CSV table of C-alpha atoms in Angstrom, one decimal:
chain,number,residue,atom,x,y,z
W,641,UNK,CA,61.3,89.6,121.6
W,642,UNK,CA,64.6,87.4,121.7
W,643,UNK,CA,66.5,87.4,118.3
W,644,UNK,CA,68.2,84.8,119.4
W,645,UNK,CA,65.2,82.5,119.1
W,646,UNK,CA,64.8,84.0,115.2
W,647,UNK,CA,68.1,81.6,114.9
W,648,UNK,CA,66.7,79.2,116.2
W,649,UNK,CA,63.3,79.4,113.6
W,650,UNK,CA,65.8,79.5,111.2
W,651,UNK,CA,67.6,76.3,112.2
W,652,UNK,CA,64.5,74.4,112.7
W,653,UNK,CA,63.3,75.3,109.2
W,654,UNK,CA,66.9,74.5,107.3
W,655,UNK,CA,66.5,71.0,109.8
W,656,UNK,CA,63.3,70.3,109.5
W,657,UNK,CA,63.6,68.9,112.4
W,658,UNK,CA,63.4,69.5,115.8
W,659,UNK,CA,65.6,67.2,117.3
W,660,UNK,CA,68.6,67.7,114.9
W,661,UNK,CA,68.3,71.5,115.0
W,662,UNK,CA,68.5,71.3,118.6
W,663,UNK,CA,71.8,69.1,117.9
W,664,UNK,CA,72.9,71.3,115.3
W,665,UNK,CA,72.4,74.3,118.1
W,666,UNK,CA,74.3,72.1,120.6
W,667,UNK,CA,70.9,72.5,122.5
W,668,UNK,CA,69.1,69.9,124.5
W,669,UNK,CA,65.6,69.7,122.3
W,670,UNK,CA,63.1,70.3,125.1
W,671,UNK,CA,65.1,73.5,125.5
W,672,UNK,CA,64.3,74.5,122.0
W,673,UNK,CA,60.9,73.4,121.4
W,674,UNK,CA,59.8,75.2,124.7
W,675,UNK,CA,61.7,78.3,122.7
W,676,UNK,CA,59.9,77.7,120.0
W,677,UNK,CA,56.6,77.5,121.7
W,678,UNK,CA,57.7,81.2,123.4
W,679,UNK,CA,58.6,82.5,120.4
W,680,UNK,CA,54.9,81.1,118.5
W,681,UNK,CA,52.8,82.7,121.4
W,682,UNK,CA,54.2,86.1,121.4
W,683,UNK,CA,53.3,86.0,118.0
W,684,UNK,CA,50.3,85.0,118.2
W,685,UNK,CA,50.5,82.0,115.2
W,686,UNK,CA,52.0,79.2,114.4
W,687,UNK,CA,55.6,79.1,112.5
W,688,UNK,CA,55.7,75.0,111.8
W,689,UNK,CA,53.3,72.6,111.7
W,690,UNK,CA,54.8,68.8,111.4
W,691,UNK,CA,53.9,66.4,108.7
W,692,UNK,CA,55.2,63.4,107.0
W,693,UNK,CA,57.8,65.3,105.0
W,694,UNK,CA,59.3,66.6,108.5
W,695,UNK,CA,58.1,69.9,110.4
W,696,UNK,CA,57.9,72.5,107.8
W,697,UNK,CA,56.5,76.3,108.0
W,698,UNK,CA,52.8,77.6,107.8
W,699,UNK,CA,51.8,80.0,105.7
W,700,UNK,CA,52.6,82.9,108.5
W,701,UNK,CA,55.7,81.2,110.0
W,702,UNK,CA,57.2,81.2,106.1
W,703,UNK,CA,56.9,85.1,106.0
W,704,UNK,CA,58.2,85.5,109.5
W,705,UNK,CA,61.0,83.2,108.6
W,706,UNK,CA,61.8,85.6,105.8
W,707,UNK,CA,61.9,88.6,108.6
W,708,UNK,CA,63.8,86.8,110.8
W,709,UNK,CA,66.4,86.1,108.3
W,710,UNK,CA,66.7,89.4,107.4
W,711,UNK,CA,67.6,91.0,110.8
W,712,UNK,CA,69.8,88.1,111.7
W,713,UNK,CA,71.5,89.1,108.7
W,714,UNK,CA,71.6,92.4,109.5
W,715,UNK,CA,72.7,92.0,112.9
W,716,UNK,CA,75.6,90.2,112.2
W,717,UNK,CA,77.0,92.5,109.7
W,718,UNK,CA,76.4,95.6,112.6
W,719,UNK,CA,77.8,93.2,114.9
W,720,UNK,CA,81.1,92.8,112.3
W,721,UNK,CA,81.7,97.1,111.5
W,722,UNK,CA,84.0,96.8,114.8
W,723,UNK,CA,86.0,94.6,112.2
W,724,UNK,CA,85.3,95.8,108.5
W,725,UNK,CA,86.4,99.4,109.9
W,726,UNK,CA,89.9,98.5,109.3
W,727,UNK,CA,91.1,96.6,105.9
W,728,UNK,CA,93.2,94.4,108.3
W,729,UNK,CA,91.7,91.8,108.3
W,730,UNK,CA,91.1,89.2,104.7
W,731,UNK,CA,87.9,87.6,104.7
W,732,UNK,CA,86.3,84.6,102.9
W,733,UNK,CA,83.4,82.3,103.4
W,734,UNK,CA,82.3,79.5,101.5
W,735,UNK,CA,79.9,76.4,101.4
W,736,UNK,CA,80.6,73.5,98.8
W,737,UNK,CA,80.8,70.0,98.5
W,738,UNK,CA,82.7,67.5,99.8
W,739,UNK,CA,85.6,68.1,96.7
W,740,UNK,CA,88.7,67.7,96.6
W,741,UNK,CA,89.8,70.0,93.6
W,742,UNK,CA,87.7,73.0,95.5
W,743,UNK,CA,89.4,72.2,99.0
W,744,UNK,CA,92.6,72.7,97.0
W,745,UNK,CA,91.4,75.7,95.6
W,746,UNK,CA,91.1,77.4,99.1
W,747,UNK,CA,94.1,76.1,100.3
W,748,UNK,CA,95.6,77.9,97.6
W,749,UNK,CA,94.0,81.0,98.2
W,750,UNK,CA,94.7,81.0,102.2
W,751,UNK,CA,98.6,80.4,101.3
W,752,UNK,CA,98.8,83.1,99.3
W,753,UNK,CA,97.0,85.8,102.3
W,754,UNK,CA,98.8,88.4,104.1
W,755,UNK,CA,100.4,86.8,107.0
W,756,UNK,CA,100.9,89.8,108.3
W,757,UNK,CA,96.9,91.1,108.4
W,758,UNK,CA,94.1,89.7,109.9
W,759,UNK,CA,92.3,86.6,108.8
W,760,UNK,CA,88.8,85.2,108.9
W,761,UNK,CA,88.2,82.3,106.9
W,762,UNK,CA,84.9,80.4,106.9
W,763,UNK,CA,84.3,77.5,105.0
W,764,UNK,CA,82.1,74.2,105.5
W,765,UNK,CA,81.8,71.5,103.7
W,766,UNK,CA,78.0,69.8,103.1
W,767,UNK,CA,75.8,69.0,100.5
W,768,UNK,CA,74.3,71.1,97.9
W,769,UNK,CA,70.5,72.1,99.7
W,770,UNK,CA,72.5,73.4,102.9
W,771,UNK,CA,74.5,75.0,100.7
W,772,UNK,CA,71.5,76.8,98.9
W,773,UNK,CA,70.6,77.2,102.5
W,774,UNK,CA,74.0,78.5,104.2
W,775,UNK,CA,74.0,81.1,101.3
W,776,UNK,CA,70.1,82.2,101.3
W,777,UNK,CA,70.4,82.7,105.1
W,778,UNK,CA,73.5,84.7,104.4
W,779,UNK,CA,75.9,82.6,106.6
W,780,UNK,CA,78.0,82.3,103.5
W,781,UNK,CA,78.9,84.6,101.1
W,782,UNK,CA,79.4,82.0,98.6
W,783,UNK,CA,78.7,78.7,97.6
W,784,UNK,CA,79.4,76.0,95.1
W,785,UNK,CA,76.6,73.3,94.4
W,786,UNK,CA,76.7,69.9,92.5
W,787,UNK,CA,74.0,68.4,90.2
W,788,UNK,CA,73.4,65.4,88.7
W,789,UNK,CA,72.3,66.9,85.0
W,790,UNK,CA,69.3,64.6,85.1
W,791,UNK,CA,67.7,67.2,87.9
W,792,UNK,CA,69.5,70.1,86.3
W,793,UNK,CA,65.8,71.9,86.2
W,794,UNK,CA,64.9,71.0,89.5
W,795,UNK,CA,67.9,73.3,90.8
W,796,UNK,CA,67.4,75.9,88.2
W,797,UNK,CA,63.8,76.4,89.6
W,798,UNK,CA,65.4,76.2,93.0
W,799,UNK,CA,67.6,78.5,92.8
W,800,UNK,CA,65.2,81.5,91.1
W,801,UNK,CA,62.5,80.6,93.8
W,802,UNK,CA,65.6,81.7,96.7
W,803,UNK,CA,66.8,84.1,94.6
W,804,UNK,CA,70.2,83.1,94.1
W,805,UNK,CA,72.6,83.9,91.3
W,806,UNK,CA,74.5,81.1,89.4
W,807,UNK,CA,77.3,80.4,87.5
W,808,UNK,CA,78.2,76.9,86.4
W,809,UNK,CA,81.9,76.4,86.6
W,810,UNK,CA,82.0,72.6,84.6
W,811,UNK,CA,80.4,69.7,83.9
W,812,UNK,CA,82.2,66.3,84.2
W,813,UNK,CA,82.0,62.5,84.2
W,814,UNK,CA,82.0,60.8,87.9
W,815,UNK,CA,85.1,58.5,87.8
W,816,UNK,CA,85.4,55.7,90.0
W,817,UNK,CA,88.4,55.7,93.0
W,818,UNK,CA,90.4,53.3,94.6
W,819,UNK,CA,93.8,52.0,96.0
W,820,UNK,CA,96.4,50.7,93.8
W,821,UNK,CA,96.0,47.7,95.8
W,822,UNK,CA,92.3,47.3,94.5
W,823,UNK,CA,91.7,43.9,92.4
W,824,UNK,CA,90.3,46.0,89.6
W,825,UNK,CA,92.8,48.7,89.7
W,826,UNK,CA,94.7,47.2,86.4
W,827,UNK,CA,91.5,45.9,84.8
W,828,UNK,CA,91.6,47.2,81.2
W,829,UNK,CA,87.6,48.1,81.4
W,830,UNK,CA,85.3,48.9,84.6
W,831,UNK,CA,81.6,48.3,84.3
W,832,UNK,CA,78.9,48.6,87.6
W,833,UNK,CA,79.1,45.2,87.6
W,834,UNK,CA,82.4,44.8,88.5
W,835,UNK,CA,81.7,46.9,91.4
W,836,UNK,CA,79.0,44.9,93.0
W,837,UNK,CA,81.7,42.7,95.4
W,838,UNK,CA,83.2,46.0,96.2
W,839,UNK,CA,82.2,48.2,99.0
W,840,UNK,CA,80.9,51.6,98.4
W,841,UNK,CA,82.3,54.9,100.2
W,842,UNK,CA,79.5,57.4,99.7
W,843,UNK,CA,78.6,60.7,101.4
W,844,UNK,CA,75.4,59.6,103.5
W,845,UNK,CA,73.5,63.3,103.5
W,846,UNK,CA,73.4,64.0,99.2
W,847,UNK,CA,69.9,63.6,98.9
W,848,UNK,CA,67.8,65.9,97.5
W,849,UNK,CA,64.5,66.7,98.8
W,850,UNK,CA,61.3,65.6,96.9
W,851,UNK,CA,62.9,63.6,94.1
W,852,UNK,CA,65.0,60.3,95.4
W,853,UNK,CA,65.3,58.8,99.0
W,854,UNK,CA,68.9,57.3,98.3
W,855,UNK,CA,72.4,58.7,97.5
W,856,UNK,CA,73.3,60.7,93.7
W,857,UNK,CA,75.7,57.9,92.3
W,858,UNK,CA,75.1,55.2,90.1
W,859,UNK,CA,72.0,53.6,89.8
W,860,UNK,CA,72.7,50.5,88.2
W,861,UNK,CA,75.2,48.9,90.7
W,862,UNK,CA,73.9,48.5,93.8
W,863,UNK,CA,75.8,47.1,96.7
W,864,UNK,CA,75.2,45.5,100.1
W,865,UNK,CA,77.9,46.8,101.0
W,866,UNK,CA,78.5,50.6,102.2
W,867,UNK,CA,80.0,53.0,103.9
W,868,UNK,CA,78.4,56.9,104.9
W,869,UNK,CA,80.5,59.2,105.8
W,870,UNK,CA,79.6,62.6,106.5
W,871,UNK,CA,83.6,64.3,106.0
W,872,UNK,CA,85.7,64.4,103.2
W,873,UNK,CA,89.1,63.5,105.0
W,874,UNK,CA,87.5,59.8,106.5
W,875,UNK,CA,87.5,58.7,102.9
W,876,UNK,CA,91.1,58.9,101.9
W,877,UNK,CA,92.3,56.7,104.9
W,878,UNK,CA,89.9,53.9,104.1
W,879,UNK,CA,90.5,54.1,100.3
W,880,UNK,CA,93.9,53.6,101.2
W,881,UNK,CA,93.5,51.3,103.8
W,882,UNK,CA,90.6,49.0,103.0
W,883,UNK,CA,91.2,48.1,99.3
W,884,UNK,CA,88.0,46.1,98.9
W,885,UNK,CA,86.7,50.0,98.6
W,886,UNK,CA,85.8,52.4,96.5
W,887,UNK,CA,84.2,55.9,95.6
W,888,UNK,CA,82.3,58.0,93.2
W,889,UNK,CA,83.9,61.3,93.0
W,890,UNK,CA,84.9,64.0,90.5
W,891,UNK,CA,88.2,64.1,89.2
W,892,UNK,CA,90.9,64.4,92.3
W,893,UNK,CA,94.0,66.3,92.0
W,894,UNK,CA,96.9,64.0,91.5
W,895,UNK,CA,99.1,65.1,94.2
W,896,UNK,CA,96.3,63.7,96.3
W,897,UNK,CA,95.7,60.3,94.5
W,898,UNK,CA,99.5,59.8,94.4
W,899,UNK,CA,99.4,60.7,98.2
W,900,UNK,CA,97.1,58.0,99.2
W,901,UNK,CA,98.0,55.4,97.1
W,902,UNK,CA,95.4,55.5,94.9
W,903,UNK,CA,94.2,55.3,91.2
W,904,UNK,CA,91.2,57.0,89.3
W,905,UNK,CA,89.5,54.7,86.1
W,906,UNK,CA,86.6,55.7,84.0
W,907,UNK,CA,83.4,53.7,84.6
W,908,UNK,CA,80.5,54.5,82.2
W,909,UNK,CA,77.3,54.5,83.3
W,910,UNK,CA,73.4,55.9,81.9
W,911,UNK,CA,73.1,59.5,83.4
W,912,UNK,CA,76.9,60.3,84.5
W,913,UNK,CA,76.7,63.6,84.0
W,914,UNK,CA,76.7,66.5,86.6
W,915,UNK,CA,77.7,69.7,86.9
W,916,UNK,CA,79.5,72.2,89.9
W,917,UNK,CA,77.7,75.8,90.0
W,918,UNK,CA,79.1,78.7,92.0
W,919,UNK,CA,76.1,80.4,93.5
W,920,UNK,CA,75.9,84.1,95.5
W,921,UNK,CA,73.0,86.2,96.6
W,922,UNK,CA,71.6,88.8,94.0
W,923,UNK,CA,73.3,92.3,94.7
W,924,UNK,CA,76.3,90.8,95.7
W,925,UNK,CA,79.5,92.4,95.0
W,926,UNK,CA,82.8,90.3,94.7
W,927,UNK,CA,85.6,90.9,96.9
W,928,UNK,CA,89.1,90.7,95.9
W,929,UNK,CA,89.5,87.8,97.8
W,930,UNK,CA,86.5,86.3,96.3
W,931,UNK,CA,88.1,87.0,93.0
W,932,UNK,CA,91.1,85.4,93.7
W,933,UNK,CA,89.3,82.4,95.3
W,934,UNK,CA,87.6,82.1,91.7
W,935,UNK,CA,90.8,82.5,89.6
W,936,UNK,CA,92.5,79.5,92.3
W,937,UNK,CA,89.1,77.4,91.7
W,938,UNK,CA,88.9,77.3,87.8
W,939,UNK,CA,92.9,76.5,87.8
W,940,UNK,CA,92.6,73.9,89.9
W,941,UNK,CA,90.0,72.4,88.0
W,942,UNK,CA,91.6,72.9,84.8
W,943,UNK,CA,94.5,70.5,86.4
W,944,UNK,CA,92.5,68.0,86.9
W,945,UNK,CA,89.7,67.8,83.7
W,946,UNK,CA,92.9,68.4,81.0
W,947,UNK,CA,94.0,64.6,83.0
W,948,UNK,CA,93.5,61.7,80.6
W,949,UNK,CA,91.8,58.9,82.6
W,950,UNK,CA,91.4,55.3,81.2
């Protein structure tokens, strides 16, 4: 049997979708449904089954899936021995959200590694279910989620049904961003409304499953105007560029904002609440580096929740 069509399954299922797993795999997609179809009949059932919610597993392909998962898992860390038989080389992985006081975080943690030693650092930036997902599958060692509190439960009950370990690390208001060149940027007040000529910068993949079809941001100002983006670094050079824009975000270190050109303002709104949670697989044991990533994490968002923001 070909392990490598376990990854496959596995991509497929965290998709739920043929055709982007095959383009997450770099795959042309009759390639990897006729793997599919291989893998199904030497095992005699069927692991998905598609419906209107996407292709999703059967009853038998949901305990293979958990197999398969397994021995990848255990694979790659007999394929990585060759490498954790020294202690040369300094490894991290992480998946979190598109945010900037975390990025700064890890850039403070990487500075700060032995030049001199080996380094493997592995960090993506998505949204919070392929974050559940990156660390469930155990592609990540860690990874840090974000919640609107409204569906605080929803992820609770998420996270015990994979297993998962979780910490919260704060809970903040969304603030609205823009350049200094931005019409509202010296208004006294912001309300929704005042946003509704504006366009919208919004990460085009934060949805989550089973509860709402359309971005986590503000419900009560809704724009014709709109911008996904799918990157964190995209968002910065049209802030600064475009003023007629703006974004939802947590509060962003100022070296950043001062960087760009850009100011931060409170904007009330029903339901701005949400919260960032560090999550980990059960069993697992910190590294030093994990450690230190932490310590680097809460500073950095200490900088920037001590800020007073009108």
């Amino acid at each position: 049997m070909n392990t490598l069509y376990f990854k496959y399954a596995i991509e497929v299922e965290r998709s739920r979708s043929i055709t982007q797993a095959a383009e997450n795999l770099f795959m042309a997609q009759p390639n990897l449904s006729k793997a599919i179809k291989e893998l199904e009949d030497t095992l005699g059932y069927a692991i998905f089954e598609r419906t209107p919610k996407g292709v999703i597993p059967t009853a038998q392909g949901t305990q293979f899936l958990q197999h398969a998962r397994n021995i990848v898992q255990q694979l790659e860390q007999m394929e990585s021995i060759a490498d954790k038989g020294s202690d040369l080389t300094q490894r991290f992985s992480l998946s979190f959200p598109r945010v900037s006081y975390i990025s700064q975080a890890i850039t403070r943690l990487v500075s700060k590694l032995d030049k001199e030693k080996g380094i493997h650092v592995n960090v993506m930036e998505t949204n919070s279910i392929q974050s559940v997902a990156n660390v469930v599958d155990g592609r990540f060692n860690l990874g840090i989620i974000r919640y609107q509190m409204t569906y605080e439960q929803y992820f609770k009950d998420f996270l015990s049904e994979k297993k998962l370990c979780y910490e919260p690390i704060w809970e903040f208001e969304h603030l609205v961003i823009m350049s200094k060149n931005n019409p509202l940027a010296e208004a006294e007040t912001i309300t929704v409304n005042d946003l509704k000529p504006y366009i919208e910068i919004a990460h085009g993949d934060n949805v989550i499953p089973y509860l709402m079809s359309e971005n986590v941001g503000y419900s009560e100002a809704s724009t014709k105007r709109r911008i996904d983006l799918y990157e964190r670094g995209n968002q910065f050079e049209l802030l600064c560029n475009i003023p007629e824009t703006f974004m939802w975000v947590s509060p962003v270190p100022n070296d950043i904002v001062q960087r760009y050109n850009l100011v931060q303002r409170k904007c009330p709104f029903q339901g701005n609440k949400y919260k960032d949670v560090l999550i980990y697989q059960k069993g697992y044991a910190f590294t030093d580096i994990d450690k230190r990533f932490i310590d680097k994490l809460y500073s950095s968002k200490n900088e920037v929740s001590f800020c007073t923001y009108r």
